[in-house]
């Protein structure tokens, strides 16, 4: 009897971290100013990087910077002063030499969605200042390690 | 002889305003932190509203708030400390009950593009706190006045 | 022999809360931009208010706002990206119609001092928009409750 | 008759620059959040540096950084969204190895005072990372050039 090859499903890399809305982040409409969500997404990205060992310094030590080249944000519901929110950061796998994340910001009290969004980052060689068109070796190894080759 | 009907071309509503990069807007990579562009877009929107008489207070006095529900930003090139940038804000006409703007942020010194983006706003009735599915009367009049009915 | 009355020492009202340095808070010198400490002080004040039941909404519900009229900050040592800091907020008792706090920001890893500071707030009547020259009743009761009358 | 020696009065080095309040700088009380004034002071300092040829890059090229070690701010009156303010930055001469500025933020419409403040900066050698206890040569020359030796 022929043994079915077990399809190894790629690990879904996800992180959740919690933030609390600052007074200075609330605008004159009594809700979080829309631009503050970009900071919340970054909080999510940093927390993801710490969890999965691919933070800003790791990338830098390999000779790369990873600037954001594309950003989207969809606002669903307002957050207010001193509310807690949970930032979910999901790694989206791609063959291209890009790092893509999806985000969902939940109001912590009822887990309703406050906002969603995406970011796309590219690899820029710090020495040549040029865009990398293929994935750097260290990044391929990181993907392999997390079973998302 | 047949008279050609004159096609009335809708006015292209556009504004340009200038900002200067603050030290506090620059990140540890020596370039403007990507989230700051959301402030620049807002500078553009405010300047547009002042020019075309449809600012935040005008809308508020009609009983509406116009929250941003969708935001995109594409980053092309870095801006640095104390550089001047020109924010171009273009009104995108739509029949839907939405306000859509496109933005281009130019480096002032050579008019190269630093970033582009879009925002979409909706009308929310301040009394009922409900989304308006059709354009409020005051907004239709504003459009007519600027020949973009 | 007459027993000396034990002098009841006023409770030292103090709170500690933890923050983590955001990437967007770090400047081109790779350290936290000095103005961000004002946010950290506010984080401390909010945490204090939540602990001792005298937050912004409690004050508002009594018909007052408590704007900051004086602020000082002394910078001792830099904080860096993703470092944790502990904000200690100490209530300074005064007979005047003022709320005074002292702050110490500690680097969490070694409890060395990154910054110190003070804020002074006054009571403004929300209806008359006038400065209160004497302590509002609700505030005197709050002080009594915490044994700092 | 003996002629009185004309006392050469040191030049009062002062700069004025204008800012416009951003929507994102206004808090839920409809006024500029108090921490934003630190940005306005920095706008003033940068404008001063550009006028008197002692900006951040000039100092850096001499091998120094000039971190702020002390900051005070006194809030007199609120500024609101889209208001213009004038930042006056005054150089305070001292023999010590420090750079001291005083600031006044005026509401542009009536020149009433919104806030005042001070900053003190020190010289840190970028190579040794040590505090300079005496004024660096380039700074003494700058002072002489502006007749404030």
Tab-separated table of C-alpha atoms in Angstrom, chain C:
chain	number	residue	atom	x	y	z
C	1	UNK	CA	2.583	59.651	82.220
C	2	UNK	CA	0.935	61.069	79.182
C	3	UNK	CA	1.435	59.050	76.110
C	4	UNK	CA	2.583	61.035	73.080
C	5	UNK	CA	0.033	61.025	70.385
C	6	UNK	CA	1.387	59.158	67.461
C	7	UNK	CA	1.700	61.475	64.528
C	8	UNK	CA	0.029	59.798	61.601
C	9	UNK	CA	2.377	60.131	58.702
C	10	UNK	CA	0.696	61.016	55.449
C	11	UNK	CA	0.576	58.174	52.994
C	12	UNK	CA	3.168	58.577	50.280
C	13	UNK	CA	1.103	58.117	47.162
C	14	UNK	CA	3.266	56.550	44.498
C	15	UNK	CA	2.679	54.507	41.359
C	16	UNK	CA	4.970	52.588	39.054
C	17	UNK	CA	4.103	51.592	35.504
C	18	UNK	CA	6.160	50.124	32.680
C	19	UNK	CA	6.510	51.331	29.107
C	20	UNK	CA	8.477	50.005	26.150
C	21	UNK	CA	10.288	52.388	23.806
C	22	UNK	CA	8.726	52.534	20.344
C	23	UNK	CA	10.797	52.704	17.179
C	24	UNK	CA	9.007	55.942	16.273
C	25	UNK	CA	10.118	57.483	19.575
C	26	UNK	CA	13.801	57.107	18.770
C	27	UNK	CA	15.535	59.954	16.944
C	28	UNK	CA	18.414	60.069	14.499
C	29	UNK	CA	20.854	59.860	17.437
C	30	UNK	CA	19.507	56.333	18.121
C	31	UNK	CA	18.024	57.437	21.442
C	32	UNK	CA	14.569	58.400	22.637
C	33	UNK	CA	13.750	61.923	21.448
C	34	UNK	CA	13.621	64.161	24.538
C	35	UNK	CA	10.021	65.250	23.951
C	36	UNK	CA	8.760	61.667	24.261
C	37	UNK	CA	9.360	61.769	28.015
C	38	UNK	CA	6.342	64.063	28.297
C	39	UNK	CA	4.285	61.082	27.065
C	40	UNK	CA	5.971	58.806	29.582
C	41	UNK	CA	5.136	61.257	32.395
C	42	UNK	CA	1.526	61.206	31.186
C	43	UNK	CA	1.549	57.404	31.186
C	44	UNK	CA	2.661	57.645	34.804
C	45	UNK	CA	-0.045	60.168	35.687
C	46	UNK	CA	-2.760	58.057	34.065
C	47	UNK	CA	-1.572	54.942	35.875
C	48	UNK	CA	-1.481	56.898	39.144
C	49	UNK	CA	-5.022	58.148	38.546
C	50	UNK	CA	-6.296	54.649	37.856
C	51	UNK	CA	-4.676	53.319	41.020
C	52	UNK	CA	-5.870	56.102	43.320
C	53	UNK	CA	-9.255	56.723	41.711
C	54	UNK	CA	-8.674	60.227	40.498
C	55	UNK	CA	-8.482	59.978	36.780
C	56	UNK	CA	-9.353	62.419	34.060
C	57	UNK	CA	-12.977	61.254	33.810
C	58	UNK	CA	-13.543	61.499	37.582
C	59	UNK	CA	-12.372	65.105	37.479
C	60	UNK	CA	-14.427	65.856	34.374
C	61	UNK	CA	-17.571	64.424	35.967
C	62	UNK	CA	-17.072	66.952	38.804
C	63	UNK	CA	-17.083	69.802	36.330
C	64	UNK	CA	-13.369	70.508	36.182
C	65	UNK	CA	-10.483	70.241	33.793
C	66	UNK	CA	-6.957	70.108	35.161
C	67	UNK	CA	-4.588	71.558	32.559
C	68	UNK	CA	-0.857	71.392	33.070
C	69	UNK	CA	0.544	74.866	33.730
C	70	UNK	CA	4.144	73.996	34.494
C	71	UNK	CA	6.434	71.221	33.374
C	72	UNK	CA	10.093	70.441	34.002
C	73	UNK	CA	12.273	67.597	32.801
C	74	UNK	CA	15.872	66.711	33.586
C	75	UNK	CA	17.552	64.239	31.252
C	76	UNK	CA	20.180	61.991	32.821
C	77	UNK	CA	20.730	59.120	30.430
C	78	UNK	CA	19.451	57.890	27.082
C	79	UNK	CA	16.912	55.173	26.477
C	80	UNK	CA	17.058	53.092	23.305
C	81	UNK	CA	14.648	51.302	20.998
C	82	UNK	CA	12.697	48.435	22.546
C	83	UNK	CA	14.060	49.081	26.035
C	84	UNK	CA	11.647	48.877	28.925
C	85	UNK	CA	11.382	51.812	31.304
C	86	UNK	CA	9.603	52.161	34.624
C	87	UNK	CA	7.771	55.407	35.282
C	88	UNK	CA	7.499	56.283	38.961
C	89	UNK	CA	4.912	58.947	39.734
C	90	UNK	CA	4.891	60.559	43.170
C	91	UNK	CA	2.099	62.768	44.460
C	92	UNK	CA	3.445	65.915	46.140
C	93	UNK	CA	1.043	67.272	48.705
C	94	UNK	CA	0.367	71.007	48.808
C	95	UNK	CA	-2.243	73.239	50.430
C	96	UNK	CA	-2.577	75.263	47.236
C	97	UNK	CA	-5.277	74.487	44.682
C	98	UNK	CA	-2.775	72.617	42.525
C	99	UNK	CA	-1.930	69.022	41.682
C	100	UNK	CA	1.794	68.408	41.707
C	101	UNK	CA	3.576	65.240	40.587
C	102	UNK	CA	7.208	64.245	40.537
C	103	UNK	CA	8.418	61.614	38.098
C	104	UNK	CA	11.408	59.350	37.789
C	105	UNK	CA	11.944	57.314	34.629
C	106	UNK	CA	14.146	54.292	35.274
C	107	UNK	CA	15.773	52.036	32.699
C	108	UNK	CA	14.127	48.748	33.661
C	109	UNK	CA	17.175	46.565	33.084
C	110	UNK	CA	19.324	48.163	35.810
C	111	UNK	CA	16.998	50.717	37.480
C	112	UNK	CA	19.375	53.527	36.605
C	113	UNK	CA	17.697	56.919	36.211
C	114	UNK	CA	16.991	58.068	32.652
C	115	UNK	CA	15.050	61.218	33.505
C	116	UNK	CA	13.261	63.075	36.267
C	117	UNK	CA	10.566	65.702	36.089
C	118	UNK	CA	7.628	67.541	37.570
C	119	UNK	CA	4.206	68.728	36.476
C	120	UNK	CA	1.822	71.183	38.084
C	121	UNK	CA	-1.883	71.193	37.256
C	122	UNK	CA	-4.604	73.632	38.254
C	123	UNK	CA	-8.377	73.307	38.486
C	124	UNK	CA	-10.404	75.110	35.851
C	125	UNK	CA	-14.180	75.215	36.159
C	126	UNK	CA	-15.583	73.797	32.919
C	127	UNK	CA	-18.715	75.964	33.071
C	128	UNK	CA	-17.157	79.334	33.833
C	129	UNK	CA	-13.762	78.503	32.295
C	130	UNK	CA	-12.213	80.165	35.349
C	131	UNK	CA	-9.291	79.118	37.483
C	132	UNK	CA	-10.260	77.791	40.922
C	133	UNK	CA	-8.295	79.496	43.666
C	134	UNK	CA	-9.324	77.015	46.339
C	135	UNK	CA	-9.399	73.239	46.240
C	136	UNK	CA	-12.707	71.837	44.938
C	137	UNK	CA	-14.737	69.854	47.471
C	138	UNK	CA	-14.369	66.545	45.635
C	139	UNK	CA	-10.574	66.942	45.667
C	140	UNK	CA	-10.467	67.649	49.408
C	141	UNK	CA	-12.518	64.493	49.968
C	142	UNK	CA	-10.172	62.498	47.781
C	143	UNK	CA	-7.200	63.767	49.825
C	144	UNK	CA	-8.946	62.898	53.094
C	145	UNK	CA	-9.712	59.412	51.823
C	146	UNK	CA	-6.023	58.838	51.167
C	147	UNK	CA	-5.048	60.404	54.463
C	148	UNK	CA	-3.304	63.399	52.932
C	149	UNK	CA	-5.780	66.045	54.080
